[in-house]
Short mmCIF file of C-alpha atoms in Angstrom, two decimals:
data_model
loop_
_atom_site.label_atom_id
_atom_site.label_comp_id
_atom_site.label_asym_id
_atom_site.label_seq_id
_atom_site.Cartn_x
_atom_site.Cartn_y
_atom_site.Cartn_z
CA MET A 204 0.02 0.28 0.02
CA SER A 205 1.29 3.32 -0.94
CA ASN A 206 2.12 5.82 1.81
CA THR A 207 -0.02 8.33 0.28
CA THR A 208 -2.93 5.81 0.47
CA ARG A 209 -5.60 6.62 3.55
CA PRO A 210 -7.71 3.55 4.73
CA ILE A 211 -11.38 4.75 5.49
CA LYS A 212 -11.87 4.33 9.02
CA ARG A 213 -14.07 7.07 9.86
CA ALA A 214 -16.96 8.68 7.42
CA LEU A 215 -19.31 11.52 7.55
CA VAL A 216 -22.42 11.30 5.32
CA SER A 217 -24.97 14.12 4.96
CA VAL A 218 -26.81 13.62 1.53
CA PHE A 219 -30.40 15.25 0.42
CA HIS A 220 -30.76 12.98 -2.53
CA LYS A 221 -30.58 9.07 -0.87
CA GLU A 222 -30.68 7.34 -4.27
CA GLY A 223 -27.86 4.71 -4.26
CA ILE A 224 -26.91 4.85 -1.11
CA GLU A 225 -27.30 1.64 -0.17
CA VAL A 226 -24.17 0.40 -1.86
CA LEU A 227 -22.28 2.59 0.93
CA ALA A 228 -24.12 1.39 3.44
CA LYS A 229 -23.72 -2.40 2.51
CA ALA A 230 -19.65 -1.31 2.60
CA PHE A 231 -19.80 -0.10 5.79
CA VAL A 232 -21.44 -2.63 7.43
CA ALA A 233 -19.11 -5.00 6.06
CA ALA A 234 -16.35 -2.99 6.93
CA GLY A 235 -17.15 -1.61 10.15
CA THR A 236 -16.98 1.46 9.35
CA GLU A 237 -17.41 4.31 11.45
CA VAL A 238 -20.38 6.67 10.48
CA VAL A 239 -21.63 9.67 11.61
CA SER A 240 -24.65 11.33 9.71
CA THR A 241 -27.08 13.78 9.64
CA GLY A 242 -31.11 13.50 10.25
CA SER A 243 -32.77 11.89 7.73
CA THR A 244 -29.56 10.26 6.32
CA ALA A 245 -28.61 8.91 9.69
CA ALA A 246 -31.98 7.41 9.71
CA LYS A 247 -31.88 5.93 6.41
CA LEU A 248 -28.49 4.58 7.25
CA ALA A 249 -29.96 3.18 10.02
CA GLU A 250 -32.87 1.27 8.27
CA LEU A 251 -29.90 0.01 6.04
CA GLY A 252 -28.43 -1.62 9.07
CA VAL A 253 -25.39 0.87 9.51
CA ASN A 254 -24.59 1.69 13.10
CA VAL A 255 -24.59 5.38 13.00
CA THR A 256 -23.78 8.08 15.26
CA GLU A 257 -25.83 11.20 14.46
CA VAL A 258 -24.35 14.34 14.34
CA GLN A 259 -25.96 16.12 17.11
CA LYS A 260 -24.22 13.33 19.36
CA VAL A 261 -20.84 14.61 18.55
CA THR A 262 -21.56 18.13 18.21
CA GLY A 263 -23.44 18.12 21.76
CA PHE A 264 -25.64 20.36 20.35
CA PRO A 265 -29.10 19.81 18.50
CA GLU A 266 -30.10 20.60 14.97
CA SER A 267 -31.71 24.18 15.32
CA LEU A 268 -33.60 26.80 13.26
CA ASP A 269 -35.34 24.35 11.39
CA GLY A 270 -32.55 22.46 9.49
CA ARG A 271 -30.40 25.24 9.14
CA VAL A 272 -27.75 24.69 11.61
CA LYS A 273 -26.58 21.06 12.28
CA THR A 274 -22.82 20.84 10.92
CA LEU A 275 -21.91 24.16 11.41
CA ASP A 276 -19.61 23.09 14.55
CA PRO A 277 -15.94 22.77 15.65
CA HIS A 278 -16.47 19.00 16.62
CA ILE A 279 -17.23 18.22 12.51
CA HIS A 280 -15.42 20.73 10.93
CA ALA A 281 -12.23 20.42 12.83
CA GLY A 282 -12.84 16.67 12.12
CA ILE A 283 -12.61 17.53 8.46
CA LEU A 284 -9.80 20.06 8.36
CA ALA A 285 -7.25 18.43 10.44
CA ASP A 286 -4.42 17.31 7.97
CA MET A 287 -3.19 13.94 10.14
CA THR A 288 0.03 14.64 8.23
CA ASN A 289 0.90 17.49 10.11
CA PRO A 290 2.05 16.35 13.88
CA ASP A 291 0.57 19.56 15.20
CA HIS A 292 -2.70 19.08 14.11
CA VAL A 293 -2.58 15.52 15.31
CA GLU A 294 -1.62 16.78 18.74
CA GLN A 295 -4.33 19.40 18.79
CA LEU A 296 -7.28 17.14 18.08
CA LYS A 297 -6.14 14.63 20.76
CA GLU A 298 -6.13 17.60 23.12
CA LEU A 299 -9.58 18.78 22.06
CA GLY A 300 -11.00 15.68 21.96
CA ILE A 301 -12.15 15.30 18.70
CA LYS A 302 -11.65 12.44 15.73
CA PRO A 303 -10.42 13.39 12.50
CA PHE A 304 -12.82 11.98 9.75
CA ASP A 305 -11.04 9.79 6.43
CA LEU A 306 -14.39 10.34 4.10
CA VAL A 307 -17.21 13.03 3.53
CA VAL A 308 -19.96 12.06 1.67
CA VAL A 309 -22.47 15.07 0.89
CA ASN A 310 -24.99 16.17 -1.85
CA LEU A 311 -26.26 19.42 -1.70
CA TYR A 312 -30.30 20.92 -1.25
CA PRO A 313 -31.85 20.81 -4.74
CA PHE A 314 -31.52 24.73 -5.19
CA ALA A 315 -31.77 24.42 -9.44
CA ASP A 316 -34.52 21.84 -8.94
CA THR A 317 -36.39 24.40 -6.65
CA VAL A 318 -36.42 27.18 -9.01
CA ARG A 319 -37.48 25.25 -11.96
CA SER A 320 -40.32 24.04 -9.84
CA GLY A 321 -41.46 27.64 -9.69
CA ALA A 322 -41.45 27.86 -6.16
CA ASN A 323 -41.92 31.16 -4.00
CA GLU A 324 -38.67 33.20 -2.71
CA ALA A 325 -38.98 31.79 0.78
CA ASP A 326 -38.85 28.15 -0.23
CA THR A 327 -36.01 29.07 -2.56
CA ILE A 328 -34.17 30.87 -0.20
CA GLU A 329 -34.40 27.54 2.20
CA LYS A 330 -32.74 25.64 -0.53
CA ILE A 331 -29.15 27.23 -0.27
CA ASP A 332 -27.03 24.66 0.98
CA ILE A 333 -25.00 26.38 3.85
CA GLY A 334 -23.49 23.27 6.07
CA GLY A 335 -23.36 21.29 2.77
CA PRO A 336 -20.64 23.52 0.70
CA SER A 337 -19.12 23.91 3.94
CA MET A 338 -18.34 20.70 4.56
CA VAL A 339 -17.46 20.35 1.00
CA ARG A 340 -14.81 22.57 0.51
CA GLY A 341 -13.35 21.83 3.87
CA ALA A 342 -12.81 18.24 3.03
CA ALA A 343 -11.49 19.12 -0.70
CA LYS A 344 -9.18 21.82 1.07
CA ASN A 345 -7.80 18.80 3.12
CA SER A 346 -7.33 16.09 0.58
CA ALA A 347 -4.08 15.61 1.98
CA THR A 348 -5.91 13.25 4.50
CA VAL A 349 -9.81 13.16 3.60
CA ALA A 350 -11.54 12.13 0.40
CA ILE A 351 -14.92 13.78 -0.34
CA VAL A 352 -17.58 12.47 -2.52
CA THR A 353 -20.40 14.58 -4.01
CA ASP A 354 -21.07 12.33 -7.18
CA PRO A 355 -23.34 9.51 -6.61
CA LYS A 356 -21.68 7.96 -9.35
CA ASP A 357 -18.59 7.36 -7.46
CA TYR A 358 -20.45 5.45 -4.53
CA ALA A 359 -19.62 2.20 -6.22
CA LEU A 360 -16.01 2.45 -6.33
CA VAL A 361 -16.24 4.18 -2.66
CA ALA A 362 -17.72 0.90 -1.54
CA GLN A 363 -15.04 -0.76 -2.78
CA ARG A 364 -12.28 0.96 -1.14
CA VAL A 365 -14.17 1.25 2.26
CA GLU A 366 -15.07 -2.56 1.82
CA ASP A 367 -11.56 -3.60 0.86
CA GLY A 368 -9.85 -1.21 3.06
CA THR A 369 -7.34 0.32 0.45
CA GLY A 370 -8.91 3.87 0.71
CA PHE A 371 -7.63 6.20 -1.69
CA THR A 372 -4.00 7.37 -2.77
CA LEU A 373 -3.33 11.20 -2.53
CA GLU A 374 -3.44 11.80 -6.42
CA GLU A 375 -7.16 10.22 -6.30
CA ARG A 376 -8.12 12.17 -3.35
CA ARG A 377 -6.82 15.47 -4.82
CA TYR A 378 -9.10 14.61 -8.31
CA LEU A 379 -11.98 14.12 -6.10
CA ALA A 380 -11.19 17.36 -4.31
CA ALA A 381 -11.00 19.25 -7.41
CA LYS A 382 -14.11 17.73 -8.84
CA ALA A 383 -16.02 18.70 -5.42
CA PHE A 384 -14.90 22.41 -5.81
CA ALA A 385 -16.09 22.34 -9.37
CA HIS A 386 -19.68 20.82 -7.75
CA THR A 387 -19.46 24.04 -5.38
CA ALA A 388 -18.68 26.48 -7.77
CA ALA A 389 -21.82 25.10 -10.48
CA TYR A 390 -24.08 25.27 -6.91
CA ASP A 391 -22.94 28.57 -6.15
CA ALA A 392 -23.09 30.00 -9.96
CA THR A 393 -26.79 28.75 -10.03
CA ILE A 394 -27.46 30.69 -6.78
CA ILE A 395 -25.86 33.81 -8.46
CA GLU A 396 -28.01 33.36 -11.46
CA TRP A 397 -30.91 33.39 -9.56
CA ALA A 398 -30.51 36.16 -7.06
CA SER A 399 -29.15 38.29 -9.46
CA LYS A 400 -32.43 38.29 -11.59
CA GLN A 401 -34.39 38.30 -8.59
CA TRP A 402 -32.32 40.70 -6.44
CA PRO A 403 -31.45 43.65 -9.18
CA LYS A 404 -29.73 46.47 -8.22
CA PRO A 405 -32.11 49.23 -6.48
CA ALA A 406 -32.22 52.67 -7.53
CA SER A 407 -30.93 53.85 -4.02
CA LEU A 408 -27.54 52.13 -4.17
CA THR A 409 -27.24 53.80 -8.03
CA VAL A 410 -25.04 56.94 -7.98
CA GLU A 411 -25.40 59.33 -10.67
CA PRO A 412 -22.13 59.71 -12.87
CA ASN A 413 -21.06 62.96 -13.70
CA ALA A 414 -21.44 64.37 -17.48
CA ASP A 415 -17.80 63.79 -18.22
CA ASP A 416 -17.52 60.07 -17.31
CA ALA A 417 -21.22 59.01 -17.56
CA GLU A 418 -21.37 55.43 -19.01
CA THR A 419 -23.80 53.72 -21.16
CA VAL A 420 -26.76 52.51 -19.00
CA ILE A 421 -27.08 48.79 -19.21
CA ASP A 422 -29.27 46.25 -17.90
CA GLU A 423 -27.16 44.73 -14.86
CA LYS A 424 -29.78 41.64 -14.92
CA LEU A 425 -28.49 40.83 -18.68
CA PHE A 426 -25.18 42.06 -18.17
CA PRO A 427 -24.12 41.63 -14.50
CA ALA A 428 -20.66 43.04 -13.19
CA THR A 429 -19.70 39.80 -13.10
CA LEU A 430 -20.74 36.80 -15.31
CA THR A 431 -20.78 34.09 -12.99
CA GLU A 432 -22.88 31.12 -14.78
CA THR A 433 -22.38 27.24 -14.97
CA TRP A 434 -23.35 24.87 -17.48
CA ASP A 435 -23.97 21.14 -17.05
CA ARG A 436 -22.51 18.81 -19.56
CA THR A 437 -25.43 16.38 -20.80
CA HIS A 438 -24.32 14.88 -24.22
CA VAL A 439 -21.54 14.16 -25.31
CA LEU A 440 -21.44 14.61 -29.27
CA ARG A 441 -19.65 12.49 -32.16
CA TYR A 442 -17.32 15.18 -33.04
CA GLY A 443 -17.60 19.16 -33.72
CA GLU A 444 -17.74 20.81 -36.41
CA ASN A 445 -15.39 18.96 -38.07
CA PRO A 446 -14.42 14.97 -37.47
CA HIS A 447 -11.38 15.76 -35.57
CA GLN A 448 -12.97 18.43 -33.11
CA GLN A 449 -14.80 17.26 -29.94
CA ALA A 450 -17.42 18.36 -28.97
CA ALA A 451 -20.19 18.69 -25.72
CA LEU A 452 -23.85 19.87 -25.40
CA TYR A 453 -24.05 21.55 -22.13
CA LEU A 454 -27.77 22.90 -20.37
CA ASP A 455 -28.33 25.79 -17.91
CA PRO A 456 -29.38 23.79 -14.86
CA LEU A 457 -31.97 26.74 -13.86
CA ASN A 458 -33.69 26.33 -17.31
CA ARG A 459 -35.32 23.25 -19.26
CA ASN A 460 -36.83 25.19 -22.02
CA GLY A 461 -35.74 26.13 -24.91
CA PHE A 462 -34.08 24.96 -28.45
CA ALA A 463 -31.51 23.05 -26.52
CA HIS A 464 -34.02 20.85 -24.26
CA ALA A 465 -35.67 19.99 -27.80
CA GLU A 466 -37.45 16.24 -27.51
CA GLN A 467 -36.17 14.03 -30.29
CA LEU A 468 -38.73 11.95 -31.54
CA GLY A 469 -36.89 10.04 -34.24
CA GLY A 470 -33.74 9.66 -36.19
CA LYS A 471 -30.09 9.44 -35.54
CA PRO A 472 -28.37 11.50 -32.72
CA MET A 473 -27.64 15.13 -33.12
CA SER A 474 -24.49 16.48 -34.29
CA TYR A 475 -23.15 19.93 -33.31
CA ASN A 476 -23.94 21.22 -36.78
CA ASN A 477 -27.51 19.81 -36.64
CA TYR A 478 -27.83 21.89 -33.45
CA VAL A 479 -26.50 25.39 -34.70
CA ASP A 480 -28.13 24.73 -37.90
CA ALA A 481 -31.98 23.71 -36.35
CA ASP A 482 -31.25 26.71 -33.64
CA ALA A 483 -30.88 29.24 -36.40
CA ALA A 484 -33.89 27.76 -38.42
CA TRP A 485 -36.00 27.69 -34.88
CA ARG A 486 -35.39 31.21 -34.40
CA ALA A 487 -36.29 32.83 -38.17
CA VAL A 488 -39.46 30.91 -38.27
CA TRP A 489 -40.30 32.59 -35.00
CA ASP A 490 -39.55 36.51 -36.24
CA PHE A 491 -43.16 35.92 -37.72
CA ALA A 492 -45.50 34.21 -35.34
CA PRO A 493 -48.50 34.13 -35.29
CA GLN A 494 -48.34 33.58 -39.09
CA ILE A 495 -47.61 30.66 -40.13
CA ALA A 496 -43.43 30.08 -41.23
CA VAL A 497 -41.18 27.52 -42.61
CA ALA A 498 -37.57 27.86 -42.70
CA VAL A 499 -35.14 25.98 -44.85
CA VAL A 500 -31.55 26.43 -43.41
CA LYS A 501 -28.19 24.90 -44.54
CA HIS A 502 -24.97 25.87 -42.82
CA ASN A 503 -26.61 28.46 -40.59
CA ASN A 504 -28.05 30.58 -43.23
CA PRO A 505 -31.50 30.36 -44.72
CA CYS A 506 -31.67 28.92 -48.42
CA GLY A 507 -35.71 29.21 -48.06
CA LEU A 508 -37.84 31.17 -45.73
CA ALA A 509 -41.93 31.64 -46.49
CA LEU A 510 -44.82 32.51 -44.84
CA GLY A 511 -48.46 30.54 -45.97
CA ALA A 512 -51.90 29.50 -45.23
CA THR A 513 -50.78 25.93 -44.05
CA VAL A 514 -47.62 25.06 -42.97
CA ALA A 515 -47.54 22.79 -45.84
CA GLU A 516 -47.61 25.67 -48.78
CA ALA A 517 -45.15 27.44 -46.15
CA HIS A 518 -42.97 24.63 -46.59
CA ARG A 519 -43.55 23.99 -50.57
CA LYS A 520 -42.57 28.01 -50.97
CA ALA A 521 -39.67 27.99 -48.64
CA HIS A 522 -38.66 24.81 -50.54
CA ALA A 523 -38.89 26.09 -54.22
CA CYS A 524 -36.58 29.21 -53.19
CA ASP A 525 -33.21 26.74 -53.55
CA PRO A 526 -34.21 23.21 -53.69
CA MET A 527 -30.52 22.70 -54.88
CA SER A 528 -29.43 24.01 -51.62
CA ALA A 529 -32.07 22.52 -49.67
CA TYR A 530 -30.21 19.19 -50.27
CA GLY A 531 -29.36 18.04 -46.56
CA GLY A 532 -30.82 20.80 -44.93
CA VAL A 533 -32.70 21.81 -41.53
CA ILE A 534 -36.57 22.53 -41.51
CA ALA A 535 -38.18 24.39 -38.86
CA ALA A 536 -42.16 25.23 -38.49
CA ASN A 537 -43.59 27.42 -35.94
CA SER A 538 -46.62 25.57 -36.47
CA THR A 539 -47.81 21.41 -36.22
CA VAL A 540 -46.56 19.77 -38.90
CA THR A 541 -49.44 18.01 -40.65
CA LEU A 542 -49.27 14.85 -42.74
CA GLU A 543 -49.53 17.14 -46.08
CA MET A 544 -46.23 18.66 -45.19
CA ALA A 545 -44.29 15.54 -44.29
CA GLU A 546 -45.60 14.08 -47.90
CA GLY A 547 -43.98 17.22 -48.89
CA VAL A 548 -40.38 16.34 -46.95
CA ARG A 549 -40.92 13.04 -47.62
CA PRO A 550 -38.57 13.06 -51.09
CA ILE A 551 -36.25 15.85 -49.50
CA PHE A 552 -32.96 14.58 -48.28
CA THR A 553 -33.26 16.39 -44.71
CA GLU A 554 -31.06 16.29 -41.71
CA VAL A 555 -33.60 17.81 -39.14
CA ILE A 556 -37.08 18.86 -39.01
CA VAL A 557 -38.15 20.97 -35.77
CA ALA A 558 -41.41 21.82 -35.10
CA PRO A 559 -43.96 22.73 -32.10
CA ASP A 560 -45.63 19.18 -32.30
CA TYR A 561 -46.71 16.56 -35.24
CA GLU A 562 -49.86 15.38 -36.23
CA PRO A 563 -49.67 11.69 -35.28
CA GLU A 564 -50.16 10.36 -39.26
CA ALA A 565 -47.29 13.00 -39.98
CA LEU A 566 -44.91 11.91 -37.17
CA GLU A 567 -45.65 7.89 -38.06
CA LEU A 568 -44.84 8.99 -41.72
CA LEU A 569 -41.35 10.47 -40.96
CA LYS A 570 -40.07 7.91 -38.72
CA THR A 571 -41.09 5.27 -40.74
CA LYS A 572 -40.07 6.40 -44.23
CA LYS A 573 -37.05 8.90 -42.99
CA LYS A 574 -35.54 6.75 -40.49
CA ASN A 575 -32.30 8.67 -40.31
CA LEU A 576 -34.06 12.00 -40.19
CA ARG A 577 -34.02 13.92 -36.88
CA ILE A 578 -37.30 15.01 -35.54
CA LEU A 579 -37.20 17.32 -32.88
CA LYS A 580 -40.72 18.55 -30.51
CA VAL A 581 -40.14 21.86 -28.85
CA ALA A 582 -42.74 22.96 -26.91
CA GLU A 583 -42.09 26.71 -26.79
CA PRO A 584 -40.53 29.73 -29.04
CA PRO A 585 -37.40 31.21 -28.64
CA LYS A 586 -37.09 33.07 -25.00
CA SER A 587 -33.29 34.03 -24.90
CA ALA A 588 -32.90 37.48 -24.01
CA ARG A 589 -28.93 37.43 -24.20
CA GLN A 590 -26.37 35.77 -27.04
CA ILE A 591 -22.85 35.24 -25.50
CA ARG A 592 -19.89 34.20 -27.96
CA GLN A 593 -16.31 32.94 -27.10
CA ILE A 594 -13.37 35.14 -28.25
CA ASP A 595 -9.92 34.21 -27.41
CA GLY A 596 -9.45 34.93 -23.59
CA GLY A 597 -12.80 36.42 -23.07
CA LEU A 598 -16.37 36.99 -24.10
CA LEU A 599 -18.76 38.63 -26.01
CA VAL A 600 -22.32 39.69 -24.23
CA GLN A 601 -25.08 41.36 -26.14
CA SER A 602 -28.74 41.36 -26.18
CA THR A 603 -30.76 38.95 -28.53
CA ASP A 604 -31.51 40.74 -31.77
CA LEU A 605 -35.29 40.76 -32.17
CA ILE A 606 -37.84 42.42 -34.12
CA ASN A 607 -38.75 44.94 -32.05
CA ALA A 608 -36.46 48.27 -33.05
CA VAL A 609 -38.16 51.18 -33.94
CA GLY A 610 -37.37 50.84 -37.50
CA ASP A 611 -38.82 47.44 -37.61
CA ASP A 612 -42.23 48.89 -38.09
CA PRO A 613 -43.51 49.75 -41.34
CA ASN A 614 -45.78 52.61 -39.99
CA ALA A 615 -42.03 54.36 -39.05
CA TRP A 616 -40.35 53.96 -42.19
CA LYS A 617 -39.64 56.91 -44.45
CA LEU A 618 -40.53 56.89 -48.32
CA VAL A 619 -37.61 58.17 -50.19
CA SER A 620 -38.11 57.23 -53.46
CA GLY A 621 -40.99 56.11 -56.27
CA ALA A 622 -44.67 55.65 -55.00
CA PRO A 623 -45.87 54.26 -51.83
CA ALA A 624 -46.28 50.60 -51.79
CA ASP A 625 -49.43 48.91 -52.03
CA GLU A 626 -50.79 47.07 -49.59
CA GLN A 627 -49.47 43.67 -50.92
CA THR A 628 -46.08 44.97 -51.67
CA ILE A 629 -46.17 46.51 -48.33
CA LYS A 630 -46.57 42.74 -47.14
CA ASP A 631 -43.73 41.34 -49.12
CA LEU A 632 -41.64 44.41 -47.99
CA VAL A 633 -42.38 43.36 -44.30
CA PHE A 634 -41.96 39.90 -44.66
CA ALA A 635 -38.10 40.53 -46.48
CA TRP A 636 -37.23 43.04 -43.33
CA ARG A 637 -37.76 40.09 -40.98
CA ALA A 638 -36.36 37.78 -42.60
CA ILE A 639 -32.98 39.46 -43.24
CA ARG A 640 -32.21 38.88 -39.76
CA CYS A 641 -31.46 35.54 -40.14
CA VAL A 642 -29.37 36.11 -42.82
CA LYS A 643 -25.77 36.10 -42.39
CA SER A 644 -24.44 39.99 -43.29
CA ASN A 645 -23.51 40.95 -45.62
CA ALA A 646 -27.30 40.07 -46.58
CA ILE A 647 -29.48 40.89 -49.58
CA LEU A 648 -32.70 39.14 -49.96
CA VAL A 649 -35.47 38.81 -52.87
CA ALA A 650 -38.83 38.15 -51.78
CA HIS A 651 -42.42 37.64 -53.71
CA ASP A 652 -45.84 36.32 -52.27
CA GLN A 653 -43.71 36.40 -48.59
CA ALA A 654 -41.72 33.67 -49.43
CA THR A 655 -37.73 34.37 -50.38
CA VAL A 656 -36.83 33.77 -54.20
CA GLY A 657 -33.29 34.77 -53.88
CA ILE A 658 -30.61 35.25 -51.06
CA GLY A 659 -27.02 36.31 -51.03
CA MET A 660 -25.45 36.25 -47.98
CA GLY A 661 -22.46 36.35 -45.94
CA GLN A 662 -20.28 38.18 -48.82
CA VAL A 663 -17.51 40.98 -48.14
CA ASN A 664 -19.44 43.42 -50.34
CA ARG A 665 -22.92 43.99 -50.66
CA VAL A 666 -22.19 44.02 -54.46
CA ASP A 667 -21.39 40.33 -54.47
CA SER A 668 -24.62 39.68 -51.94
CA CYS A 669 -26.98 41.94 -54.86
CA ASN A 670 -25.28 39.67 -57.57
CA LEU A 671 -25.85 35.92 -55.59
CA ALA A 672 -29.56 37.03 -54.54
CA VAL A 673 -30.18 37.78 -58.04
CA GLU A 674 -28.18 35.05 -59.35
CA ARG A 675 -29.87 32.12 -57.19
CA ALA A 676 -33.23 33.99 -57.86
CA ASN A 677 -33.20 33.35 -61.75
CA THR A 678 -30.62 30.47 -62.42
CA LEU A 679 -33.06 28.44 -60.33
CA ALA A 680 -36.11 29.13 -61.71
CA ASP A 681 -36.23 27.14 -64.81
CA GLY A 682 -35.63 30.20 -67.44
CA ALA A 683 -38.06 32.66 -64.97
CA ASN A 684 -37.11 35.94 -63.72
CA ARG A 685 -38.29 35.69 -60.40
CA THR A 686 -36.44 39.50 -59.50
CA LYS A 687 -39.33 40.72 -61.74
CA GLY A 688 -41.64 42.65 -59.96
CA ALA A 689 -40.22 40.82 -56.41
CA VAL A 690 -38.93 43.14 -53.79
CA ALA A 691 -35.46 43.39 -52.08
CA ALA A 692 -34.34 44.12 -48.18
CA SER A 693 -30.73 44.83 -47.43
CA ASP A 694 -29.74 44.29 -43.82
CA ALA A 695 -27.40 47.50 -43.65
CA PHE A 696 -26.75 50.55 -45.95
CA PHE A 697 -26.06 50.67 -49.38
CA PRO A 698 -22.42 52.45 -49.47
CA PHE A 699 -22.90 53.11 -53.01
CA ALA A 700 -25.36 52.84 -56.01
CA ASP A 701 -23.81 50.00 -57.61
CA GLY A 702 -25.53 47.48 -55.29
CA ALA A 703 -28.97 48.97 -55.57
CA GLU A 704 -28.77 49.39 -59.26
CA ILE A 705 -28.26 45.59 -59.67
CA LEU A 706 -31.34 44.84 -57.89
CA ILE A 707 -33.03 47.57 -59.89
CA ASN A 708 -31.97 46.64 -62.97
CA ALA A 709 -33.19 42.73 -62.22
CA GLY A 710 -36.80 44.17 -62.33
CA VAL A 711 -37.24 44.48 -58.15
CA LYS A 712 -40.49 46.78 -57.82
CA ALA A 713 -39.49 47.87 -54.24
CA ILE A 714 -36.35 47.91 -51.85
CA VAL A 715 -36.30 48.29 -48.06
CA GLN A 716 -33.00 49.20 -46.53
CA PRO A 717 -31.70 51.10 -42.96
CA GLY A 718 -30.02 54.07 -44.91
CA GLY A 719 -27.60 55.87 -43.22
CA SER A 720 -24.73 55.97 -45.96
CA ILE A 721 -22.47 58.89 -46.76
CA ARG A 722 -23.95 58.79 -49.94
CA ASP A 723 -27.54 57.88 -49.26
CA GLY A 724 -28.48 60.71 -51.84
CA GLU A 725 -26.72 58.53 -54.86
CA VAL A 726 -28.75 55.56 -54.20
CA PHE A 727 -32.06 57.52 -53.64
CA GLU A 728 -31.42 58.93 -56.55
CA ALA A 729 -30.77 55.39 -58.57
CA ALA A 730 -34.23 54.60 -57.41
CA LYS A 731 -36.11 57.83 -58.41
CA LYS A 732 -34.71 57.34 -61.85
CA ALA A 733 -36.01 53.89 -61.97
CA ASN A 734 -39.12 55.02 -60.42
CA VAL A 735 -38.57 52.27 -58.19
CA THR A 736 -40.34 52.51 -54.51
CA MET A 737 -37.64 52.55 -51.34
CA TYR A 738 -37.97 52.89 -47.88
CA VAL A 739 -35.47 53.47 -45.20
CA THR A 740 -36.20 51.94 -41.53
CA GLY A 741 -33.16 53.40 -39.78
CA THR A 742 -32.41 50.59 -37.89
CA ARG A 743 -30.09 47.65 -39.31
CA HIS A 744 -29.97 44.00 -38.62
CA PHE A 745 -26.31 42.62 -39.27
CA PHE A 746 -25.94 38.97 -38.18
CA HIS A 747 -22.38 38.17 -38.28
#
């Protein structure tokens, strides 16, 4: 046996969740381990045959304040924190009449579960564990001589080491300590996340800044001074964007809603790219609610987006925008998938379909006829108010881009060229403006009958995006000129007239764009010469 290995002769056990504790109890009984425990844990261990000593017999003080105080006592924490490789510590314990612990097994009050249950503030506060984290951190700090276990998945290993008398090596105790620190850090992070939203900074604590050093006012609920959050790894994915990259899905323990919690009803496991594309498609269709919308997304860009009187019609129109690119894409609908839509999807190679629900017949068809299709059900529309992107050495955080700016309201648009658009043209312009939000910049979108017919995305200059949108609208249309009589949207201003002229020469009858270029006059004049209607919104929708 290594001289760093310490057999487990005395253990402290205090767990809220009792699942799996039977395997520990059996080992404690077999090895004759001295066990100290709290309240309900002690009762459970005694029921399982363990000769257990209740904490209050060790401390000489009863559990009090409705259980808020149980283990916060020197008789417990000195036994946890005494470094038994230090002769002074050994001698002090003898003088104090305190016995050391070799093992501490703790799991904490279910704070995240309580928040998700919708409990009121008082009940939530009662599930903020104090004694538990103190014991965990103390044992982890003293990994020189104490083994700390917080994960029930480790119980079988602990039981084996207890029963065979080997205990854990220093290297193993260090690993368990690091795991325990991660556990308490994540626990505290969930409390911070909840508290920062429930208890925002009151106005009484805000000092008015001097005019010379005034900072931009920011919502501290979304942008706290210190961003402290935790995420639980729930799925290890086959690989990342490419096969040589590792990947995993992490979830917010306080939240059980959102696309990341989609219920998979059929098909192969989700990949990293599947999640990215399907999330983009899911966001896109809800920009149009309560109107029925369907999006087809490939490589995080829409290759088709449309509204329809039925979900099947919306899908047909969205697919018709770019059938070639739709091959191997992702389909999202903001309405229940019907059998008619499922029949339309059936002949198309599709990686993922996501919707709020499926007609039973539609689900049966998709599951039986498209066995590899990943079928996702998400009950609620996107609700994330904040977006986080990692950069090397830091994070960028912003509020989510929604269709809620002043310039997103067509009543606020300014007519700068041509005659006011008629009702149908306005509908198409509104559709195009909403749809452009989900297209990677630089973005140009051509639309007709509330459906995309040509999309130019992700180009490094707006001229290329205009050419690409026109090209896709017309080369994929069996000789038809789909730009003639259509409308166009640009996610940001035209820096020169050339981009707008490409759209005008292709036959679009109306354009909506943010405006704000130093050459706006040239752009407006080009539209006026062609008698093309042009609106400016004063709002842009870059998507990088």
